[in-house]
Short mmCIF file of C-alpha atoms in Angstrom, two decimals:
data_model
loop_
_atom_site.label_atom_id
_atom_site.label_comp_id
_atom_site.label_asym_id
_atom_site.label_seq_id
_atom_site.Cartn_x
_atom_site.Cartn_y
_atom_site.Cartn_z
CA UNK Y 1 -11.92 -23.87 14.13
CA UNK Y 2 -12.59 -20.60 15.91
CA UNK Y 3 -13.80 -22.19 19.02
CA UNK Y 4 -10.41 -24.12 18.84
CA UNK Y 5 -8.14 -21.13 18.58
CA UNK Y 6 -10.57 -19.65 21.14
CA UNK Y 7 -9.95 -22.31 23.76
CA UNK Y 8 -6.69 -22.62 23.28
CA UNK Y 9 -5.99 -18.84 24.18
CA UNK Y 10 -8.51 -19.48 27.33
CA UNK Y 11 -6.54 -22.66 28.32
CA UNK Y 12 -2.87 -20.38 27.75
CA UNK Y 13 -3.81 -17.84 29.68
CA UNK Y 14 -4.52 -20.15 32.40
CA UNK Y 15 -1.42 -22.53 32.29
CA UNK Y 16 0.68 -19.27 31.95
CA UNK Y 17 1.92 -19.07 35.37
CA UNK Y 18 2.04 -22.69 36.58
CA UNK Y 19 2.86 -24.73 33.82
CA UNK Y 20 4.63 -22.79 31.21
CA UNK Y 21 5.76 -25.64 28.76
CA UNK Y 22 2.13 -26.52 28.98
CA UNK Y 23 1.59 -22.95 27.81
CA UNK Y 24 3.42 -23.51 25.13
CA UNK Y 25 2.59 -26.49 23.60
CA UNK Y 26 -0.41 -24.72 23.89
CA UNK Y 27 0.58 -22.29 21.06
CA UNK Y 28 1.83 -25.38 19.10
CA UNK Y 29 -1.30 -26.60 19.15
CA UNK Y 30 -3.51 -23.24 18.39
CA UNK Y 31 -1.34 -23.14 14.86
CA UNK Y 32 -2.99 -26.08 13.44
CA UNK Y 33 -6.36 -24.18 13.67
CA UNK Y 34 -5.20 -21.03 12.40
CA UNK Y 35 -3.45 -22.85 9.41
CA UNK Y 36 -6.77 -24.42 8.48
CA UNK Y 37 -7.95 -21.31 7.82
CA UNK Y 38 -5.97 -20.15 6.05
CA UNK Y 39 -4.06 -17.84 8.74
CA UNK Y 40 -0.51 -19.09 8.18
CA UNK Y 41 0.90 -15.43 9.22
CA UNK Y 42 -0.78 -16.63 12.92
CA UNK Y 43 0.40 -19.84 12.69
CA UNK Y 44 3.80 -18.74 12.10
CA UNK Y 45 3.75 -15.82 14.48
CA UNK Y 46 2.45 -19.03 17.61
CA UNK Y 47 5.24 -21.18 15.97
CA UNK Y 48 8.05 -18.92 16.45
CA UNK Y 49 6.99 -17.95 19.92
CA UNK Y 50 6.69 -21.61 21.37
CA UNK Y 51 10.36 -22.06 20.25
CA UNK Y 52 11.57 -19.09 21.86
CA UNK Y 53 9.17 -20.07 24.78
CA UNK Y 54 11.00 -23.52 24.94
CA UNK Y 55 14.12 -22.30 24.58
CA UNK Y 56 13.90 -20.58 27.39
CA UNK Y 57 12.64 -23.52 29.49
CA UNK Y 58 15.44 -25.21 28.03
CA UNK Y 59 13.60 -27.95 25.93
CA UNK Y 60 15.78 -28.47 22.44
CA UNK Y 61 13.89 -31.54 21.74
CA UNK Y 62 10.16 -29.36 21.88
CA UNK Y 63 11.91 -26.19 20.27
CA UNK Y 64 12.70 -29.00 17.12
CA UNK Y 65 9.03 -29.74 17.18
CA UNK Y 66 7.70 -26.48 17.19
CA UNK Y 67 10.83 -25.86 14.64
CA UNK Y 68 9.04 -28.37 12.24
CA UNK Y 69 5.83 -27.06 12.83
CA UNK Y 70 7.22 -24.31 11.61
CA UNK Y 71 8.64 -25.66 8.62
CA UNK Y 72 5.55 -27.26 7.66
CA UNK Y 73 3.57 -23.63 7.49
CA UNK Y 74 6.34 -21.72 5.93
CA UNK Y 75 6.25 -24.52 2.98
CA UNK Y 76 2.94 -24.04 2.73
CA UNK Y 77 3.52 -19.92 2.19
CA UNK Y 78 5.81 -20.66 -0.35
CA UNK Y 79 8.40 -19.87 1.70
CA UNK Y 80 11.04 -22.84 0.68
CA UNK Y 81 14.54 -21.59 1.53
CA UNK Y 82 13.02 -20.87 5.38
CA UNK Y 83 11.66 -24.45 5.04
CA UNK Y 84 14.89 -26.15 4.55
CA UNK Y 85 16.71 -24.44 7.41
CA UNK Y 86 13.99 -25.06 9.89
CA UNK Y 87 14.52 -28.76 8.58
CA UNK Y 88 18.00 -28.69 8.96
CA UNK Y 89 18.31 -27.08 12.13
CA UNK Y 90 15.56 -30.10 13.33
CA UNK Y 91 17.62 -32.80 12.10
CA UNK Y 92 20.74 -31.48 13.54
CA UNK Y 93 19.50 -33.30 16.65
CA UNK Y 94 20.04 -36.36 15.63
CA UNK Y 95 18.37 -39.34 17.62
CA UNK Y 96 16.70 -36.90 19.81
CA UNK Y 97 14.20 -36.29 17.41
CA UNK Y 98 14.03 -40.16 15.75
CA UNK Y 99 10.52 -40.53 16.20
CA UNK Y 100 9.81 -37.10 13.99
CA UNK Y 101 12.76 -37.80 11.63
CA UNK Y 102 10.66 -39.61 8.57
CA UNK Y 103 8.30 -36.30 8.96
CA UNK Y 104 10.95 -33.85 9.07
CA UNK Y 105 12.34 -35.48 5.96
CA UNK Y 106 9.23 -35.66 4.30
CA UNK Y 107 9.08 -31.80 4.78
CA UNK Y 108 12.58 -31.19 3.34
CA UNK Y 109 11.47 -33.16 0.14
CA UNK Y 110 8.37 -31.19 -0.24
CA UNK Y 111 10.54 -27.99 -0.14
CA UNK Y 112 13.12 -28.83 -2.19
CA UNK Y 113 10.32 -29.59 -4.86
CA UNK Y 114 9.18 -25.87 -4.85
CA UNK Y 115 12.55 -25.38 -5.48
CA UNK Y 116 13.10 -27.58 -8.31
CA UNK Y 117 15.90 -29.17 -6.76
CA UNK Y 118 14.62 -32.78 -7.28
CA UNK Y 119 17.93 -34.38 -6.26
CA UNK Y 120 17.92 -32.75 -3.58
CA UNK Y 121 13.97 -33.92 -2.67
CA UNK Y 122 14.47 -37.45 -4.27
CA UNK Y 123 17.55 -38.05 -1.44
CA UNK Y 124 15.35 -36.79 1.19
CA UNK Y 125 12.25 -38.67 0.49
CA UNK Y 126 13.75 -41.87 0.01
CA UNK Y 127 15.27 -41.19 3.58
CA UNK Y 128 12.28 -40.78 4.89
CA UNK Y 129 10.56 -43.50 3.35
CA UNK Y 130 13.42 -46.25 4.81
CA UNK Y 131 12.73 -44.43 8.34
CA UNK Y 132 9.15 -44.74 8.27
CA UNK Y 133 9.05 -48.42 6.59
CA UNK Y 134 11.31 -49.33 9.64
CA UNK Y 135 9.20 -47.46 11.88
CA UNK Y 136 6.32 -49.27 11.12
CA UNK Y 137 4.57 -45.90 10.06
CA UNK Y 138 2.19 -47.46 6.88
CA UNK Y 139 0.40 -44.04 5.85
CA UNK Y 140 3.40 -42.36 6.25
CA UNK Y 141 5.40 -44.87 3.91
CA UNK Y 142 2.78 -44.74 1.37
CA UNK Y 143 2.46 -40.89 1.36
CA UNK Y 144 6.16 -40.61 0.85
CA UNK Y 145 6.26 -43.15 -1.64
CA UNK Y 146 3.49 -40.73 -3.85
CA UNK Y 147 5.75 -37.67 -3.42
CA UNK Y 148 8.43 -39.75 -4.70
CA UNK Y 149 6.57 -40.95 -7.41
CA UNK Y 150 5.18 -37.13 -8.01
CA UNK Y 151 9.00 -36.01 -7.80
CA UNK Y 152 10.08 -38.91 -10.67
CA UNK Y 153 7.58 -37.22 -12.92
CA UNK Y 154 8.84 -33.35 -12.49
CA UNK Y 155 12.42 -34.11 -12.98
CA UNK Y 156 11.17 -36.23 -16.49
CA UNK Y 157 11.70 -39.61 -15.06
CA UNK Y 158 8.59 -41.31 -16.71
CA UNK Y 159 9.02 -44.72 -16.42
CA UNK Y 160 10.37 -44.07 -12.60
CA UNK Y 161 7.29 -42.25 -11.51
CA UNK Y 162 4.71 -44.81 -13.13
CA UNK Y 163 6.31 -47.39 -11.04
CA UNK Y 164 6.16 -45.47 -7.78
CA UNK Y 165 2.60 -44.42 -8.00
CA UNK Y 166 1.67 -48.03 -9.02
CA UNK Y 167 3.45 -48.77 -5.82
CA UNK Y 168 1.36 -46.39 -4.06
CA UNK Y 169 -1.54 -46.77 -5.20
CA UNK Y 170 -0.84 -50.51 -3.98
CA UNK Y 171 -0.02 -49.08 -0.24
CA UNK Y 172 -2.96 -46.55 0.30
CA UNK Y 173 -5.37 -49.60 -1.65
CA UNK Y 174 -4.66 -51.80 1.42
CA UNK Y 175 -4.88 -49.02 4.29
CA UNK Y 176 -8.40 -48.30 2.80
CA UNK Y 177 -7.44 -44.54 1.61
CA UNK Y 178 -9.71 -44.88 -1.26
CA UNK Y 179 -9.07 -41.04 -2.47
CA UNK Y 180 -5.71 -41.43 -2.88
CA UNK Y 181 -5.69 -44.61 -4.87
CA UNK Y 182 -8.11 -42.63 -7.55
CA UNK Y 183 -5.68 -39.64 -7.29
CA UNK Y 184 -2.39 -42.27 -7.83
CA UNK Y 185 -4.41 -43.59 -10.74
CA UNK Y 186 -5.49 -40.52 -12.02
CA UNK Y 187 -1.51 -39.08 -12.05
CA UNK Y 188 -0.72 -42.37 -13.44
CA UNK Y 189 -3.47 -42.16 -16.09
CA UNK Y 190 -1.80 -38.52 -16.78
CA UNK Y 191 2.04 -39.40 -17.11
CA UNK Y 192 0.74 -42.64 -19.52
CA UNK Y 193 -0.66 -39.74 -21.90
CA UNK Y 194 2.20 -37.81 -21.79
CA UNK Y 195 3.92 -40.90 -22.73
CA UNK Y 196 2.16 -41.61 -25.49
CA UNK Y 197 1.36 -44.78 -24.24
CA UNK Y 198 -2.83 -44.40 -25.00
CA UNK Y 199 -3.74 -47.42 -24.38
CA UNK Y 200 -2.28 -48.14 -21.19
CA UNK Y 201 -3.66 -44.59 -20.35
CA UNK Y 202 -7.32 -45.69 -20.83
CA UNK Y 203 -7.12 -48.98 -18.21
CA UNK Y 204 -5.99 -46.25 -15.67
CA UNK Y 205 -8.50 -43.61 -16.33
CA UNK Y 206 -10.94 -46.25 -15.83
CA UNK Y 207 -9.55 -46.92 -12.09
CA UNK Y 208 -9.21 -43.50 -11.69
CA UNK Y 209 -13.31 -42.14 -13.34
CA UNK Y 210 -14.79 -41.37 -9.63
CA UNK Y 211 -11.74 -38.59 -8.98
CA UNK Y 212 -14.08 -36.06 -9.38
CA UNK Y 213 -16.84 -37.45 -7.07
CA UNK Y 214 -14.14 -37.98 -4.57
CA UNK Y 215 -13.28 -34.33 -5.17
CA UNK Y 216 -16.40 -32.94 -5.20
CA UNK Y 217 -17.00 -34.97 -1.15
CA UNK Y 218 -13.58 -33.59 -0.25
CA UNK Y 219 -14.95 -29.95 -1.42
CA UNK Y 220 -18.04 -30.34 0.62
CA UNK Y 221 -16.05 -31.27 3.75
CA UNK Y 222 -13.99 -28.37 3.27
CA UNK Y 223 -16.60 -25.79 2.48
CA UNK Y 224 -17.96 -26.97 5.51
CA UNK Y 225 -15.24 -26.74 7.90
CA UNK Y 226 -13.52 -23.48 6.70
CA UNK Y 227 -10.53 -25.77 4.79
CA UNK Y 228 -9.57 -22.50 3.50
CA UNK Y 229 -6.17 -24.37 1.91
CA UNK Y 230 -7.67 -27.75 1.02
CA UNK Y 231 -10.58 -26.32 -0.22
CA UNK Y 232 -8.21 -24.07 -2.68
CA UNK Y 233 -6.55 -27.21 -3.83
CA UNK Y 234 -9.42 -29.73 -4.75
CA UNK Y 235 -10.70 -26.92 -6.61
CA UNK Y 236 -7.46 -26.29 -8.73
CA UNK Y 237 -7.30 -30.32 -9.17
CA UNK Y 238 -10.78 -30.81 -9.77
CA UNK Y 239 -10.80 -27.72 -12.37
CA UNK Y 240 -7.94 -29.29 -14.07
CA UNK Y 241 -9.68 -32.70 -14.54
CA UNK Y 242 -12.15 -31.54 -15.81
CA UNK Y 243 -10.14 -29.39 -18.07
CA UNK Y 244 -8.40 -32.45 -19.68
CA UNK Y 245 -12.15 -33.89 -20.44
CA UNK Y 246 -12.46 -30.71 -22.74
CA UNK Y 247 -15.08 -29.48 -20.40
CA UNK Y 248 -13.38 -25.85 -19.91
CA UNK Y 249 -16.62 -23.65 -18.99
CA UNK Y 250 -17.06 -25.95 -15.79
CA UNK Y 251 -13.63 -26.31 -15.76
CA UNK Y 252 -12.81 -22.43 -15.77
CA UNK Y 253 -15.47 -21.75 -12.96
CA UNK Y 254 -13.70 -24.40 -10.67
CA UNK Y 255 -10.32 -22.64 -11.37
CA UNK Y 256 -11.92 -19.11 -11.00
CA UNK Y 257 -12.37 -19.95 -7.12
CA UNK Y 258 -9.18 -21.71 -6.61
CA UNK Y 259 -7.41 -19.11 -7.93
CA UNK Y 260 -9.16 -16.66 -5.70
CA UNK Y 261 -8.91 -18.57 -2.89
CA UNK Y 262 -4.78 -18.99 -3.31
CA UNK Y 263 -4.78 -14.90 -3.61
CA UNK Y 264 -6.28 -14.87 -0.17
CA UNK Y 265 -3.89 -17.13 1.46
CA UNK Y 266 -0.92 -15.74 -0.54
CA UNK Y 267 -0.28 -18.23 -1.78
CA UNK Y 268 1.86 -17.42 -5.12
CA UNK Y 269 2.09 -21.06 -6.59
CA UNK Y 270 -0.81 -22.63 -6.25
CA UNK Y 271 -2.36 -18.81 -7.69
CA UNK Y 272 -0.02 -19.48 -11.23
CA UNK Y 273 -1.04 -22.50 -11.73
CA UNK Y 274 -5.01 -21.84 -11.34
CA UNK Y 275 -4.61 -18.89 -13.68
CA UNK Y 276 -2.34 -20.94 -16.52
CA UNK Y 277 -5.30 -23.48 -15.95
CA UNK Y 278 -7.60 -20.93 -16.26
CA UNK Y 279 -6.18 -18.95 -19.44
CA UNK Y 280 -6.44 -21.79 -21.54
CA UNK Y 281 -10.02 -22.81 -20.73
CA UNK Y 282 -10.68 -18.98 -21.68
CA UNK Y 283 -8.81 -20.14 -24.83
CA UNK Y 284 -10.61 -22.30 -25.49
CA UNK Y 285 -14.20 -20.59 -24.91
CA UNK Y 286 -12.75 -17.53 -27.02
CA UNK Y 287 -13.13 -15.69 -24.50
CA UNK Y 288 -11.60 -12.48 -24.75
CA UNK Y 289 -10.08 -12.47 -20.72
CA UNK Y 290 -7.52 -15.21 -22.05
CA UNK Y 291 -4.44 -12.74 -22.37
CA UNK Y 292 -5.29 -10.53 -18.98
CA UNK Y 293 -5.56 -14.21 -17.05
CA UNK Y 294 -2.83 -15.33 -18.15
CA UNK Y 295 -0.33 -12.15 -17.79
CA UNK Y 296 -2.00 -12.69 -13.81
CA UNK Y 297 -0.93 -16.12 -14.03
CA UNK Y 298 2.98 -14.49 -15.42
CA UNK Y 299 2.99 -11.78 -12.35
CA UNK Y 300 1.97 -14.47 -9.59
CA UNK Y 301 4.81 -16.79 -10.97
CA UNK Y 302 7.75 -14.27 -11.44
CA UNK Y 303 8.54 -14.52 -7.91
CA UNK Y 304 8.70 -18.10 -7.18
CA UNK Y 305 11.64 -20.55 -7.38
CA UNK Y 306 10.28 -23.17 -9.41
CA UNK Y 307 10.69 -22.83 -12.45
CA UNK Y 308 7.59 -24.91 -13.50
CA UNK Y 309 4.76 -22.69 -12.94
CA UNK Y 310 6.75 -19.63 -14.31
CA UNK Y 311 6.73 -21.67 -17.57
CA UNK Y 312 3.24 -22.73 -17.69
CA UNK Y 313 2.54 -19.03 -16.89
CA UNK Y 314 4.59 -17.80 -19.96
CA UNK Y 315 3.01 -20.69 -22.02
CA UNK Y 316 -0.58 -19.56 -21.47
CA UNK Y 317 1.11 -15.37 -22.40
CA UNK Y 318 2.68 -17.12 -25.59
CA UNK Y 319 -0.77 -18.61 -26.84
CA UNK Y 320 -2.96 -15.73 -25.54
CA UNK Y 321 -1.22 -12.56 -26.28
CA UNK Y 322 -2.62 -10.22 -28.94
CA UNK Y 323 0.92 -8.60 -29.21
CA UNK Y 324 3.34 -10.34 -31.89
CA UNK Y 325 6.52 -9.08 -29.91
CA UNK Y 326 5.46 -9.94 -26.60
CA UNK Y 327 4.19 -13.67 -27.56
CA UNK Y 328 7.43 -14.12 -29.30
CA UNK Y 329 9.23 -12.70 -25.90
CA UNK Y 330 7.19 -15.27 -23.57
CA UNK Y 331 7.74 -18.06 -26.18
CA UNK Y 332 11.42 -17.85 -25.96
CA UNK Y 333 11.42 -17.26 -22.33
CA UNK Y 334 8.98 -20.19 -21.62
CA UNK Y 335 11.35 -22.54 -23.99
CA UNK Y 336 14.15 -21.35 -22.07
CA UNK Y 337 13.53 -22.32 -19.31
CA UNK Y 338 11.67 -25.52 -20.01
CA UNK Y 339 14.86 -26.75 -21.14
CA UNK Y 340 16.15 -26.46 -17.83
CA UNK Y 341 13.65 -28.46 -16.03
CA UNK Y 342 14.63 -31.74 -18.54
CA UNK Y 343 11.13 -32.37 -18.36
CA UNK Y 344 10.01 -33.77 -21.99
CA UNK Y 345 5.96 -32.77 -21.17
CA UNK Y 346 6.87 -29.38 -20.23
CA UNK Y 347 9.20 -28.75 -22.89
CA UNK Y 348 7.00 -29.93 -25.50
CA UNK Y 349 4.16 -27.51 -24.28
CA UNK Y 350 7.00 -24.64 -24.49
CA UNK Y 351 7.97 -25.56 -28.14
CA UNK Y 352 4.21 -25.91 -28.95
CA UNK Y 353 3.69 -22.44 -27.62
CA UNK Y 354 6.72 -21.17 -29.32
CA UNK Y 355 5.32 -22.27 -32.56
CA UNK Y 356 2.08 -20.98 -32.72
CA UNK Y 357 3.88 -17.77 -31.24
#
């Protein structure tokens, strides 16, 4: 990765003078690299200058490129609302942009999720799912078709979202994307629980058992490449597999580096929801950093849209805290807004909370 960001500045430097759009596709292509590492502040800073940069060469259909380049990193910083407008401002051009359109959509999904506005991301991944079925785009199709399935189960539509990961599980079986069948199967497995449907739970757990080798290969590959992000995010799914087996000291060490890797990429969601994981493995252990982990887990969430993570934050303060008044105080909040998300797995860990509060 740093020989690619350092070739890339060699190879600008060069095109500079005689072929300036080169130039700055150039910076386009240096913000993949940077990303990777975990440098979204540089990839944002050689995003927003190859738009200017084509704007000036008069290019619209390369600035609305760059512009969902753009998109894609500021999502990724948690940055939702500048998401949607980079989206929006990418789709105003219409067919100019057709063969980008199911990706652009798939972005606007993904940011309305961190919002919580799952209308609003249902809409936009369905578009994009018709666009990229009749684009012949199969990875793309079956991607979409898991963030649908993903979005089904946040807004409490059970019986939706099992069907749609079924489906995908189905797509990404017959492109050979063996990780992401375990991971639809696993999710699957997870919504049965929640369910209550046990049974039905157990045949998927058994299709989905090698998640965690799968995890632990991705881990390696990312260790070993300086996947600063992807590396953060096996480790906060991994931790919480192995959380739900009841094994929470293993558990809490995988969560311990997640969430210290999402504090170095500030990033404030993915940081909640490793601590909340994290607070009740410590729980669980008896360990007396429970309450200080999970007030972390309260400060990283306070700022983010979604309400989600600020209520699995305020869960893990309700359980943990030593302090009658404040548990009460988290309780309530956490109920609160649980009942705004309509989502019955969420709201029954709120009331849960609430009572032993």
């Amino acid at each position: 990765l740093d020989e690619a960001i350092r070739l890339a500045a060699e190879v600008r430097r060069r095109a500079r003078a005689d072929a300036p759009v080169e130039a700055a596709r150039i910076l386009i292509a240096a913000m993949h690299p940077r990303a990777k590492k975990g440098n979204l502040r540089g990839a944002m800073r050689a995003g927003e200058r190859a738009a200017r940069e084509f704007a000036a060469l008069g290019e619209p259909d390369l600035v609305a490129r760059a512009e969902l380049n753009l998109a894609n990193v500021a999502k990724a910083m948690g940055r939702a609302d500048r998401a949607i407008e980079l989206i929006h401002r990418v789709l105003a051009h219409g067919e100019r942009i057709a063969s980008i359109r199911g990706q652009a959509l798939n972005v606007l999904g993904e940011a309305c999720v961190q919002r919580a506005d799952f209308a609003g991301a249902r809409a936009a991944f369905e578009e994009a799912r018709v666009v990229c079925t009749a684009q012949g785009f199969a990875l793309g199709t079956a991607v979409i078709t898991g963030n649908l399935a993903d979005t089904a189960a946040r807004a409490g539509d059970i019986e939706g979202a099992l069907r749609l990961f079924a489906e995908a599980r189905r797509l990404h079986a017959a492109l050979g994307a063996n990780a992401e069948v375990c991971r639809n199967a696993l999710e699957e497995a997870t919504l049965l629980e929640f369910a209550g449907l046990t049974g039905d739970a157990l045949d998927r757990v058994d299709a989905a058992r090698e998640a965690l080798n799968v995890a632990k290969e991705r881990l390696d590959l990312a260790d070993q490449h300086g996947l600063a992000a992807e590396g953060a995010r096996v480790r906060l799914v991994k931790g919480r597999a192995l959380a739900a087996r009841r094994r929470w000291r293993v558990a809490r060490t995988e969560l311990d580096a997640a969430a210290a890797r999402f504090a170095e990429l500030g990033d404030g969601e993915g940081l909640a929801q490793a601590l909340a994981a994290r607070a009740r493995c410590e729980e669980e252990l008896g360990d007396g950093a429970a309450e200080a982990t999970a007030r972390a887990a309260a400060d990283a969430a306070r700022s983010l849209a979604s309400p989600i993570e600020r209520t699995l934050a305020l869960v893990a303060v309700a359980r943990t805290a030593v302090d009658r008044a404040e548990s009460l105080r988290a309780a309530a909040e956490s109920t609160r807004l649980a009942e705004s998300t309509d989502i019955a797995p969420i709201q029954a860990e709120a009331h849960a909370a609430a009572a032993v509060a």
